[in-house]
Amino acid sequence: MYVVEMQFECFDNTTIAEVDNAVNGLIDALRYNGQILGREFPIIMDEGVFKVRAVCPEQDSLHSNFHSEQVKAGLNRLSQASLLSPKIKLLGRDLNSEAAAENFSPSWQVIYTTYVHTCSPLRCGETLMPIPLYRLGEPTLNGDHKSMVKWQTEWQACDEIQMAGGCQAEHAALHEIRDVDSDLFRRGWDLRGRIEFITKIPTYYYQYQVGGTDLDSELNRACPKCGGQWRLEEPLHGIFHYMCDPCRIVSNLSWDYQ
């Protein structure tokens, strides 16, 4: 992934409040379209020029070809705050983040994330590298990919709570990312279906698994959605020990027995 700097120049008198609203509105639209990643984007004022640094999946992530209608509207609103369209400066590759997938039309793909990942939750099934959401070609819902980004934020929040394991909320959080009848699981699985419809590529959803009675029962557990056998002979990417093609679900052997 790559670090870029967006520079906003004023063409007339303005106020900090107007700049803040206009720039943050554009940043939100870019984030919800998958063009920039993360949650915090400080705005720096440098001699009348406002600068924002962000991480992008690719060098050309901010190209106008990828803009959603919301991003275009955000760009148009800049003039109301007396700001020109941003100048984009590529600062270089972020060595601490994952590279984006090179193949945007793999044989299969998977919705997979953890609380330590900031990249796209859509992964190439062949390499497990993230596929930028704006590469889908169509919005997930309502003009952009906000629904997918919000789902990822909630999933990661639940994952962090259950990993910490320091309060009663651990059990509720685990329910959301593990159990097929949870609200978060149902919403994520439905979004998976929408992405499969858009891309015409088999798209799977990751079911997190921890706990279990013993290793034998865990090794032989059935698909939680259809009850069928789904254990793989060899795990995929060292993570997915189970895969149900009809239900489009992948899962891990319980972390308690790895």
PDB file of N, CA and C in Angstrom, residues 61-152:
ATOM      1  N   SER A  61      -4.982   4.891  -6.582  1.00  0.00           N
ATOM      2  CA  SER A  61      -6.285   4.713  -5.928  1.00  0.00           C
ATOM      3  C   SER A  61      -7.158   5.958  -5.983  1.00  0.00           C
ATOM      4  N   LEU A  62      -6.546   7.138  -6.033  1.00  0.00           N
ATOM      5  CA  LEU A  62      -7.312   8.385  -6.010  1.00  0.00           C
ATOM      6  C   LEU A  62      -7.625   8.907  -7.402  1.00  0.00           C
ATOM      7  N   HIS A  63      -7.416   8.078  -8.409  1.00  0.00           N
ATOM      8  CA  HIS A  63      -7.751   8.480  -9.775  1.00  0.00           C
ATOM      9  C   HIS A  63      -9.263   8.675  -9.898  1.00  0.00           C
ATOM     10  N   SER A  64      -9.633   9.642 -10.710  1.00  0.00           N
ATOM     11  CA  SER A  64     -11.058   9.970 -10.853  1.00  0.00           C
ATOM     12  C   SER A  64     -11.880   8.816 -11.418  1.00  0.00           C
ATOM     13  N   ASN A  65     -11.252   7.873 -12.104  1.00  0.00           N
ATOM     14  CA  ASN A  65     -11.977   6.716 -12.642  1.00  0.00           C
ATOM     15  C   ASN A  65     -12.636   5.884 -11.546  1.00  0.00           C
ATOM     16  N   PHE A  66     -12.113   5.971 -10.325  1.00  0.00           N
ATOM     17  CA  PHE A  66     -12.621   5.152  -9.232  1.00  0.00           C
ATOM     18  C   PHE A  66     -13.601   5.896  -8.330  1.00  0.00           C
ATOM     19  N   HIS A  67     -13.821   7.178  -8.576  1.00  0.00           N
ATOM     20  CA  HIS A  67     -14.654   7.979  -7.673  1.00  0.00           C
ATOM     21  C   HIS A  67     -16.111   7.518  -7.688  1.00  0.00           C
ATOM     22  N   SER A  68     -16.681   7.448  -6.500  1.00  0.00           N
ATOM     23  CA  SER A  68     -18.119   7.213  -6.371  1.00  0.00           C
ATOM     24  C   SER A  68     -18.848   8.534  -6.536  1.00  0.00           C
ATOM     25  N   GLU A  69     -20.181   8.474  -6.610  1.00  0.00           N
ATOM     26  CA  GLU A  69     -20.967   9.710  -6.695  1.00  0.00           C
ATOM     27  C   GLU A  69     -20.772  10.558  -5.448  1.00  0.00           C
ATOM     28  N   GLN A  70     -20.587   9.908  -4.302  1.00  0.00           N
ATOM     29  CA  GLN A  70     -20.366  10.637  -3.056  1.00  0.00           C
ATOM     30  C   GLN A  70     -19.030  11.373  -3.074  1.00  0.00           C
ATOM     31  N   VAL A  71     -17.991  10.743  -3.639  1.00  0.00           N
ATOM     32  CA  VAL A  71     -16.688  11.406  -3.745  1.00  0.00           C
ATOM     33  C   VAL A  71     -16.783  12.604  -4.678  1.00  0.00           C
ATOM     34  N   LYS A  72     -17.469  12.430  -5.805  1.00  0.00           N
ATOM     35  CA  LYS A  72     -17.634  13.539  -6.746  1.00  0.00           C
ATOM     36  C   LYS A  72     -18.369  14.699  -6.091  1.00  0.00           C
ATOM     37  N   ALA A  73     -19.376  14.386  -5.297  1.00  0.00           N
ATOM     38  CA  ALA A  73     -20.113  15.446  -4.594  1.00  0.00           C
ATOM     39  C   ALA A  73     -19.214  16.137  -3.576  1.00  0.00           C
ATOM     40  N   GLY A  74     -18.364  15.363  -2.892  1.00  0.00           N
ATOM     41  CA  GLY A  74     -17.423  15.940  -1.930  1.00  0.00           C
ATOM     42  C   GLY A  74     -16.426  16.867  -2.589  1.00  0.00           C
ATOM     43  N   LEU A  75     -15.971  16.505  -3.769  1.00  0.00           N
ATOM     44  CA  LEU A  75     -15.051  17.370  -4.512  1.00  0.00           C
ATOM     45  C   LEU A  75     -15.741  18.664  -4.924  1.00  0.00           C
ATOM     46  N   ASN A  76     -16.984  18.564  -5.336  1.00  0.00           N
ATOM     47  CA  ASN A  76     -17.724  19.760  -5.737  1.00  0.00           C
ATOM     48  C   ASN A  76     -17.968  20.700  -4.560  1.00  0.00           C
ATOM     49  N   ARG A  77     -18.115  20.148  -3.357  1.00  0.00           N
ATOM     50  CA  ARG A  77     -18.380  20.980  -2.180  1.00  0.00           C
ATOM     51  C   ARG A  77     -17.142  21.742  -1.706  1.00  0.00           C
ATOM     52  N   LEU A  78     -15.962  21.363  -2.186  1.00  0.00           N
ATOM     53  CA  LEU A  78     -14.751  22.067  -1.769  1.00  0.00           C
ATOM     54  C   LEU A  78     -14.807  23.540  -2.134  1.00  0.00           C
ATOM     55  N   SER A  79     -15.383  23.853  -3.284  1.00  0.00           N
ATOM     56  CA  SER A  79     -15.429  25.254  -3.732  1.00  0.00           C
ATOM     57  C   SER A  79     -16.247  26.115  -2.781  1.00  0.00           C
ATOM     58  N   GLN A  80     -17.217  25.513  -2.082  1.00  0.00           N
ATOM     59  CA  GLN A  80     -18.013  26.273  -1.125  1.00  0.00           C
ATOM     60  C   GLN A  80     -17.177  26.739   0.059  1.00  0.00           C
ATOM     61  N   ALA A  81     -16.060  26.034   0.307  1.00  0.00           N
ATOM     62  CA  ALA A  81     -15.129  26.425   1.366  1.00  0.00           C
ATOM     63  C   ALA A  81     -13.920  27.159   0.789  1.00  0.00           C
ATOM     64  N   SER A  82     -14.040  27.606  -0.470  1.00  0.00           N
ATOM     65  CA  SER A  82     -12.966  28.339  -1.170  1.00  0.00           C
ATOM     66  C   SER A  82     -11.699  27.496  -1.308  1.00  0.00           C
ATOM     67  N   LEU A  83     -11.881  26.207  -1.566  1.00  0.00           N
ATOM     68  CA  LEU A  83     -10.747  25.303  -1.747  1.00  0.00           C
ATOM     69  C   LEU A  83     -10.716  24.765  -3.166  1.00  0.00           C
ATOM     70  N   LEU A  84      -9.500  24.638  -3.711  1.00  0.00           N
ATOM     71  CA  LEU A  84      -9.322  23.996  -5.005  1.00  0.00           C
ATOM     72  C   LEU A  84      -9.330  22.485  -4.845  1.00  0.00           C
ATOM     73  N   SER A  85      -9.532  21.770  -5.928  1.00  0.00           N
ATOM     74  CA  SER A  85      -9.432  20.309  -5.880  1.00  0.00           C
ATOM     75  C   SER A  85      -8.034  19.925  -5.406  1.00  0.00           C
ATOM     76  N   PRO A  86      -7.919  18.858  -4.632  1.00  0.00           N
ATOM     77  CA  PRO A  86      -6.618  18.542  -4.026  1.00  0.00           C
ATOM     78  C   PRO A  86      -5.556  18.128  -5.038  1.00  0.00           C
ATOM     79  N   LYS A  87      -4.334  18.556  -4.758  1.00  0.00           N
ATOM     80  CA  LYS A  87      -3.178  18.050  -5.483  1.00  0.00           C
ATOM     81  C   LYS A  87      -2.697  16.793  -4.752  1.00  0.00           C
ATOM     82  N   ILE A  88      -2.435  15.745  -5.512  1.00  0.00           N
ATOM     83  CA  ILE A  88      -2.051  14.461  -4.916  1.00  0.00           C
ATOM     84  C   ILE A  88      -0.549  14.258  -5.074  1.00  0.00           C
ATOM     85  N   LYS A  89       0.114  13.977  -3.966  1.00  0.00           N
ATOM     86  CA  LYS A  89       1.551  13.708  -3.980  1.00  0.00           C
ATOM     87  C   LYS A  89       1.800  12.312  -3.430  1.00  0.00           C
ATOM     88  N   LEU A  90       2.373  11.439  -4.234  1.00  0.00           N
ATOM     89  CA  LEU A  90       2.697  10.085  -3.788  1.00  0.00           C
ATOM     90  C   LEU A  90       4.000  10.123  -2.998  1.00  0.00           C
ATOM     91  N   LEU A  91       3.938   9.771  -1.719  1.00  0.00           N
ATOM     92  CA  LEU A  91       5.120   9.836  -0.855  1.00  0.00           C
ATOM     93  C   LEU A  91       5.934   8.552  -0.882  1.00  0.00           C
ATOM     94  N   GLY A  92       5.294   7.420  -1.176  1.00  0.00           N
ATOM     95  CA  GLY A  92       6.025   6.162  -1.240  1.00  0.00           C
ATOM     96  C   GLY A  92       5.234   5.005  -0.692  1.00  0.00           C
ATOM     97  N   ARG A  93       5.846   3.851  -0.731  1.00  0.00           N
ATOM     98  CA  ARG A  93       5.183   2.624  -0.278  1.00  0.00           C
ATOM     99  C   ARG A  93       5.243   2.509   1.242  1.00  0.00           C
ATOM    100  N   ASP A  94       4.153   2.047   1.827  1.00  0.00           N
ATOM    101  CA  ASP A  94       4.087   1.807   3.265  1.00  0.00           C
ATOM    102  C   ASP A  94       4.598   0.402   3.543  1.00  0.00           C
ATOM    103  N   LEU A  95       5.763   0.312   4.173  1.00  0.00           N
ATOM    104  CA  LEU A  95       6.387  -0.991   4.404  1.00  0.00           C
ATOM    105  C   LEU A  95       5.681  -1.807   5.477  1.00  0.00           C
ATOM    106  N   ASN A  96       4.812  -1.162   6.263  1.00  0.00           N
ATOM    107  CA  ASN A  96       4.127  -1.872   7.343  1.00  0.00           C
ATOM    108  C   ASN A  96       2.753  -2.404   6.939  1.00  0.00           C
ATOM    109  N   SER A  97       2.381  -2.256   5.690  1.00  0.00           N
ATOM    110  CA  SER A  97       1.051  -2.708   5.267  1.00  0.00           C
ATOM    111  C   SER A  97       1.166  -3.720   4.129  1.00  0.00           C
ATOM    112  N   GLU A  98       0.046  -4.394   3.876  1.00  0.00           N
ATOM    113  CA  GLU A  98       0.021  -5.424   2.839  1.00  0.00           C
ATOM    114  C   GLU A  98      -0.106  -4.819   1.448  1.00  0.00           C
ATOM    115  N   ALA A  99       0.490  -5.502   0.484  1.00  0.00           N
ATOM    116  CA  ALA A  99       0.326  -5.092  -0.908  1.00  0.00           C
ATOM    117  C   ALA A  99      -1.038  -5.542  -1.407  1.00  0.00           C
ATOM    118  N   ALA A 100      -1.624  -4.782  -2.297  1.00  0.00           N
ATOM    119  CA  ALA A 100      -2.920  -5.140  -2.875  1.00  0.00           C
ATOM    120  C   ALA A 100      -2.748  -6.296  -3.851  1.00  0.00           C
ATOM    121  N   ALA A 101      -3.819  -7.024  -4.062  1.00  0.00           N
ATOM    122  CA  ALA A 101      -3.802  -8.151  -4.999  1.00  0.00           C
ATOM    123  C   ALA A 101      -3.497  -7.655  -6.406  1.00  0.00           C
ATOM    124  N   GLU A 102      -2.866  -8.495  -7.183  1.00  0.00           N
ATOM    125  CA  GLU A 102      -2.572  -8.158  -8.574  1.00  0.00           C
ATOM    126  C   GLU A 102      -3.676  -8.642  -9.512  1.00  0.00           C
ATOM    127  N   ASN A 103      -4.427  -9.652  -9.072  1.00  0.00           N
ATOM    128  CA  ASN A 103      -5.497 -10.223  -9.891  1.00  0.00           C
ATOM    129  C   ASN A 103      -6.840  -9.847  -9.286  1.00  0.00           C
ATOM    130  N   PHE A 104      -7.627  -9.060 -10.020  1.00  0.00           N
ATOM    131  CA  PHE A 104      -8.923  -8.627  -9.520  1.00  0.00           C
ATOM    132  C   PHE A 104     -10.063  -9.531  -9.988  1.00  0.00           C
ATOM    133  N   SER A 105      -9.730 -10.594 -10.701  1.00  0.00           N
ATOM    134  CA  SER A 105     -10.727 -11.572 -11.144  1.00  0.00           C
ATOM    135  C   SER A 105     -10.235 -12.976 -10.849  1.00  0.00           C
ATOM    136  N   PRO A 106     -10.051 -13.308  -9.564  1.00  0.00           N
ATOM    137  CA  PRO A 106      -9.553 -14.639  -9.205  1.00  0.00           C
ATOM    138  C   PRO A 106     -10.620 -15.705  -9.401  1.00  0.00           C
ATOM    139  N   SER A 107     -10.239 -16.960  -9.231  1.00  0.00           N
ATOM    140  CA  SER A 107     -11.198 -18.057  -9.367  1.00  0.00           C
ATOM    141  C   SER A 107     -12.199 -18.053  -8.211  1.00  0.00           C
ATOM    142  N   TRP A 108     -11.780 -17.517  -7.061  1.00  0.00           N
ATOM    143  CA  TRP A 108     -12.680 -17.339  -5.928  1.00  0.00           C
ATOM    144  C   TRP A 108     -12.117 -16.252  -5.022  1.00  0.00           C
ATOM    145  N   GLN A 109     -12.962 -15.737  -4.155  1.00  0.00           N
ATOM    146  CA  GLN A 109     -12.533 -14.691  -3.230  1.00  0.00           C
ATOM    147  C   GLN A 109     -13.255 -14.880  -1.894  1.00  0.00           C
ATOM    148  N   VAL A 110     -12.781 -14.170  -0.874  1.00  0.00           N
ATOM    149  CA  VAL A 110     -13.318 -14.392   0.469  1.00  0.00           C
ATOM    150  C   VAL A 110     -13.378 -13.072   1.236  1.00  0.00           C
ATOM    151  N   ILE A 111     -14.431 -12.931   2.047  1.00  0.00           N
ATOM    152  CA  ILE A 111     -14.546 -11.805   2.965  1.00  0.00           C
ATOM    153  C   ILE A 111     -13.855 -12.212   4.252  1.00  0.00           C
ATOM    154  N   TYR A 112     -12.699 -11.603   4.528  1.00  0.00           N
ATOM    155  CA  TYR A 112     -11.884 -12.010   5.673  1.00  0.00           C
ATOM    156  C   TYR A 112     -11.183 -10.782   6.254  1.00  0.00           C
ATOM    157  N   THR A 113     -11.245 -10.619   7.561  1.00  0.00           N
ATOM    158  CA  THR A 113     -10.542  -9.530   8.216  1.00  0.00           C
ATOM    159  C   THR A 113     -10.210  -9.938   9.644  1.00  0.00           C
ATOM    160  N   THR A 114      -9.356  -9.168  10.317  1.00  0.00           N
ATOM    161  CA  THR A 114      -9.101  -9.304  11.753  1.00  0.00           C
ATOM    162  C   THR A 114      -8.933  -7.888  12.309  1.00  0.00           C
ATOM    163  N   TYR A 115      -8.856  -7.777  13.621  1.00  0.00           N
ATOM    164  CA  TYR A 115      -8.795  -6.433  14.198  1.00  0.00           C
ATOM    165  C   TYR A 115      -7.470  -5.731  13.944  1.00  0.00           C
ATOM    166  N   VAL A 116      -6.458  -6.446  13.457  1.00  0.00           N
ATOM    167  CA  VAL A 116      -5.169  -5.809  13.180  1.00  0.00           C
ATOM    168  C   VAL A 116      -5.030  -5.375  11.726  1.00  0.00           C
ATOM    169  N   HIS A 117      -6.028  -5.664  10.890  1.00  0.00           N
ATOM    170  CA  HIS A 117      -5.939  -5.320   9.471  1.00  0.00           C
ATOM    171  C   HIS A 117      -6.677  -4.018   9.166  1.00  0.00           C
ATOM    172  N   THR A 118      -6.045  -3.178   8.341  1.00  0.00           N
ATOM    173  CA  THR A 118      -6.716  -1.965   7.865  1.00  0.00           C
ATOM    174  C   THR A 118      -7.037  -2.056   6.378  1.00  0.00           C
ATOM    175  N   CYS A 119      -6.580  -3.122   5.727  1.00  0.00           N
ATOM    176  CA  CYS A 119      -6.783  -3.273   4.289  1.00  0.00           C
ATOM    177  C   CYS A 119      -8.222  -3.709   3.980  1.00  0.00           C
ATOM    178  N   SER A 120      -8.514  -3.810   2.706  1.00  0.00           N
ATOM    179  CA  SER A 120      -9.832  -4.252   2.262  1.00  0.00           C
ATOM    180  C   SER A 120     -10.157  -5.634   2.817  1.00  0.00           C
ATOM    181  N   PRO A 121     -11.410  -5.860   3.250  1.00  0.00           N
ATOM    182  CA  PRO A 121     -11.795  -7.185   3.749  1.00  0.00           C
ATOM    183  C   PRO A 121     -12.054  -8.190   2.629  1.00  0.00           C
ATOM    184  N   LEU A 122     -12.084  -7.730   1.385  1.00  0.00           N
ATOM    185  CA  LEU A 122     -12.257  -8.635   0.250  1.00  0.00           C
ATOM    186  C   LEU A 122     -10.889  -9.153  -0.164  1.00  0.00           C
ATOM    187  N   ARG A 123     -10.704 -10.478  -0.106  1.00  0.00           N
ATOM    188  CA  ARG A 123      -9.397 -11.065  -0.379  1.00  0.00           C
ATOM    189  C   ARG A 123      -9.459 -12.009  -1.576  1.00  0.00           C
ATOM    190  N   CYS A 124      -8.392 -12.007  -2.353  1.00  0.00           N
ATOM    191  CA  CYS A 124      -8.228 -12.974  -3.434  1.00  0.00           C
ATOM    192  C   CYS A 124      -8.121 -14.368  -2.826  1.00  0.00           C
ATOM    193  N   GLY A 125      -8.928 -15.301  -3.279  1.00  0.00           N
ATOM    194  CA  GLY A 125      -8.905 -16.646  -2.721  1.00  0.00           C
ATOM    195  C   GLY A 125      -7.620 -17.384  -3.032  1.00  0.00           C
ATOM    196  N   GLU A 126      -6.942 -17.011  -4.098  1.00  0.00           N
ATOM    197  CA  GLU A 126      -5.729 -17.719  -4.503  1.00  0.00           C
ATOM    198  C   GLU A 126      -4.495 -17.267  -3.734  1.00  0.00           C
ATOM    199  N   THR A 127      -4.458 -15.989  -3.336  1.00  0.00           N
ATOM    200  CA  THR A 127      -3.278 -15.447  -2.660  1.00  0.00           C
ATOM    201  C   THR A 127      -3.578 -14.871  -1.281  1.00  0.00           C
ATOM    202  N   LEU A 128      -4.829 -14.641  -0.971  1.00  0.00           N
ATOM    203  CA  LEU A 128      -5.308 -13.986   0.249  1.00  0.00           C
ATOM    204  C   LEU A 128      -4.859 -12.523   0.320  1.00  0.00           C
ATOM    205  N   MET A 129      -4.461 -11.959  -0.796  1.00  0.00           N
ATOM    206  CA  MET A 129      -4.107 -10.544  -0.824  1.00  0.00           C
ATOM    207  C   MET A 129      -5.375  -9.709  -0.994  1.00  0.00           C
ATOM    208  N   PRO A 130      -5.423  -8.520  -0.384  1.00  0.00           N
ATOM    209  CA  PRO A 130      -6.646  -7.702  -0.424  1.00  0.00           C
ATOM    210  C   PRO A 130      -6.946  -7.121  -1.802  1.00  0.00           C
ATOM    211  N   ILE A 131      -8.208  -7.167  -2.166  1.00  0.00           N
ATOM    212  CA  ILE A 131      -8.692  -6.563  -3.405  1.00  0.00           C
ATOM    213  C   ILE A 131      -9.380  -5.249  -3.050  1.00  0.00           C
ATOM    214  N   PRO A 132      -8.886  -4.100  -3.543  1.00  0.00           N
ATOM    215  CA  PRO A 132      -9.523  -2.817  -3.220  1.00  0.00           C
ATOM    216  C   PRO A 132     -11.007  -2.823  -3.581  1.00  0.00           C
ATOM    217  N   LEU A 133     -11.830  -2.287  -2.703  1.00  0.00           N
ATOM    218  CA  LEU A 133     -13.272  -2.330  -2.920  1.00  0.00           C
ATOM    219  C   LEU A 133     -13.694  -1.566  -4.167  1.00  0.00           C
ATOM    220  N   TYR A 134     -12.993  -0.486  -4.493  1.00  0.00           N
ATOM    221  CA  TYR A 134     -13.372   0.282  -5.683  1.00  0.00           C
ATOM    222  C   TYR A 134     -13.105  -0.485  -6.969  1.00  0.00           C
ATOM    223  N   ARG A 135     -12.384  -1.600  -6.875  1.00  0.00           N
ATOM    224  CA  ARG A 135     -12.120  -2.434  -8.041  1.00  0.00           C
ATOM    225  C   ARG A 135     -13.288  -3.358  -8.376  1.00  0.00           C
ATOM    226  N   LEU A 136     -14.338  -3.338  -7.563  1.00  0.00           N
ATOM    227  CA  LEU A 136     -15.495  -4.187  -7.843  1.00  0.00           C
ATOM    228  C   LEU A 136     -16.217  -3.762  -9.118  1.00  0.00           C
ATOM    229  N   GLY A 137     -16.088  -2.510  -9.472  1.00  0.00           N
ATOM    230  CA  GLY A 137     -16.739  -2.026 -10.693  1.00  0.00           C
ATOM    231  C   GLY A 137     -18.110  -1.434 -10.456  1.00  0.00           C
ATOM    232  N   GLU A 138     -18.769  -1.869  -9.397  1.00  0.00           N
ATOM    233  CA  GLU A 138     -20.085  -1.339  -9.023  1.00  0.00           C
ATOM    234  C   GLU A 138     -20.120  -1.116  -7.521  1.00  0.00           C
ATOM    235  N   PRO A 139     -20.970  -0.212  -7.041  1.00  0.00           N
ATOM    236  CA  PRO A 139     -21.103  -0.018  -5.590  1.00  0.00           C
ATOM    237  C   PRO A 139     -21.677  -1.267  -4.926  1.00  0.00           C
ATOM    238  N   THR A 140     -21.280  -1.481  -3.697  1.00  0.00           N
ATOM    239  CA  THR A 140     -21.876  -2.582  -2.937  1.00  0.00           C
ATOM    240  C   THR A 140     -23.345  -2.264  -2.647  1.00  0.00           C
ATOM    241  N   LEU A 141     -23.577  -1.083  -2.090  1.00  0.00           N
ATOM    242  CA  LEU A 141     -24.943  -0.620  -1.809  1.00  0.00           C
ATOM    243  C   LEU A 141     -24.954   0.906  -1.805  1.00  0.00           C
ATOM    244  N   ASN A 142     -26.032   1.491  -2.229  1.00  0.00           N
ATOM    245  CA  ASN A 142     -26.282   2.927  -2.084  1.00  0.00           C
ATOM    246  C   ASN A 142     -25.158   3.814  -2.619  1.00  0.00           C
ATOM    247  N   GLY A 143     -24.560   3.423  -3.721  1.00  0.00           N
ATOM    248  CA  GLY A 143     -23.630   4.308  -4.402  1.00  0.00           C
ATOM    249  C   GLY A 143     -22.167   4.162  -4.072  1.00  0.00           C
ATOM    250  N   ASP A 144     -21.830   3.452  -2.970  1.00  0.00           N
ATOM    251  CA  ASP A 144     -20.423   3.235  -2.647  1.00  0.00           C
ATOM    252  C   ASP A 144     -20.280   1.959  -1.823  1.00  0.00           C
ATOM    253  N   HIS A 145     -19.207   1.847  -1.040  1.00  0.00           N
ATOM    254  CA  HIS A 145     -18.946   0.623  -0.282  1.00  0.00           C
ATOM    255  C   HIS A 145     -18.996   0.870   1.230  1.00  0.00           C
ATOM    256  N   LYS A 146     -19.764   1.877   1.629  1.00  0.00           N
ATOM    257  CA  LYS A 146     -19.875   2.208   3.053  1.00  0.00           C
ATOM    258  C   LYS A 146     -20.376   1.025   3.866  1.00  0.00           C
ATOM    259  N   SER A 147     -21.334   0.281   3.342  1.00  0.00           N
ATOM    260  CA  SER A 147     -21.884  -0.862   4.073  1.00  0.00           C
ATOM    261  C   SER A 147     -20.808  -1.895   4.377  1.00  0.00           C
ATOM    262  N   MET A 148     -19.882  -2.081   3.440  1.00  0.00           N
ATOM    263  CA  MET A 148     -18.799  -3.046   3.636  1.00  0.00           C
ATOM    264  C   MET A 148     -17.783  -2.524   4.651  1.00  0.00           C
ATOM    265  N   VAL A 149     -17.463  -1.237   4.547  1.00  0.00           N
ATOM    266  CA  VAL A 149     -16.504  -0.639   5.480  1.00  0.00           C
ATOM    267  C   VAL A 149     -17.066  -0.632   6.903  1.00  0.00           C
ATOM    268  N   LYS A 150     -18.354  -0.305   7.050  1.00  0.00           N
ATOM    269  CA  LYS A 150     -18.965  -0.304   8.380  1.00  0.00           C
ATOM    270  C   LYS A 150     -19.036  -1.709   8.965  1.00  0.00           C
ATOM    271  N   TRP A 151     -19.350  -2.705   8.104  1.00  0.00           N
ATOM    272  CA  TRP A 151     -19.355  -4.092   8.586  1.00  0.00           C
ATOM    273  C   TRP A 151     -17.966  -4.459   9.098  1.00  0.00           C
ATOM    274  N   GLN A 152     -16.920  -4.112   8.342  1.00  0.00           N
ATOM    275  CA  GLN A 152     -15.559  -4.440   8.756  1.00  0.00           C
ATOM    276  C   GLN A 152     -15.210  -3.777  10.088  1.00  0.00           C
TER     277      GLN A 152
END
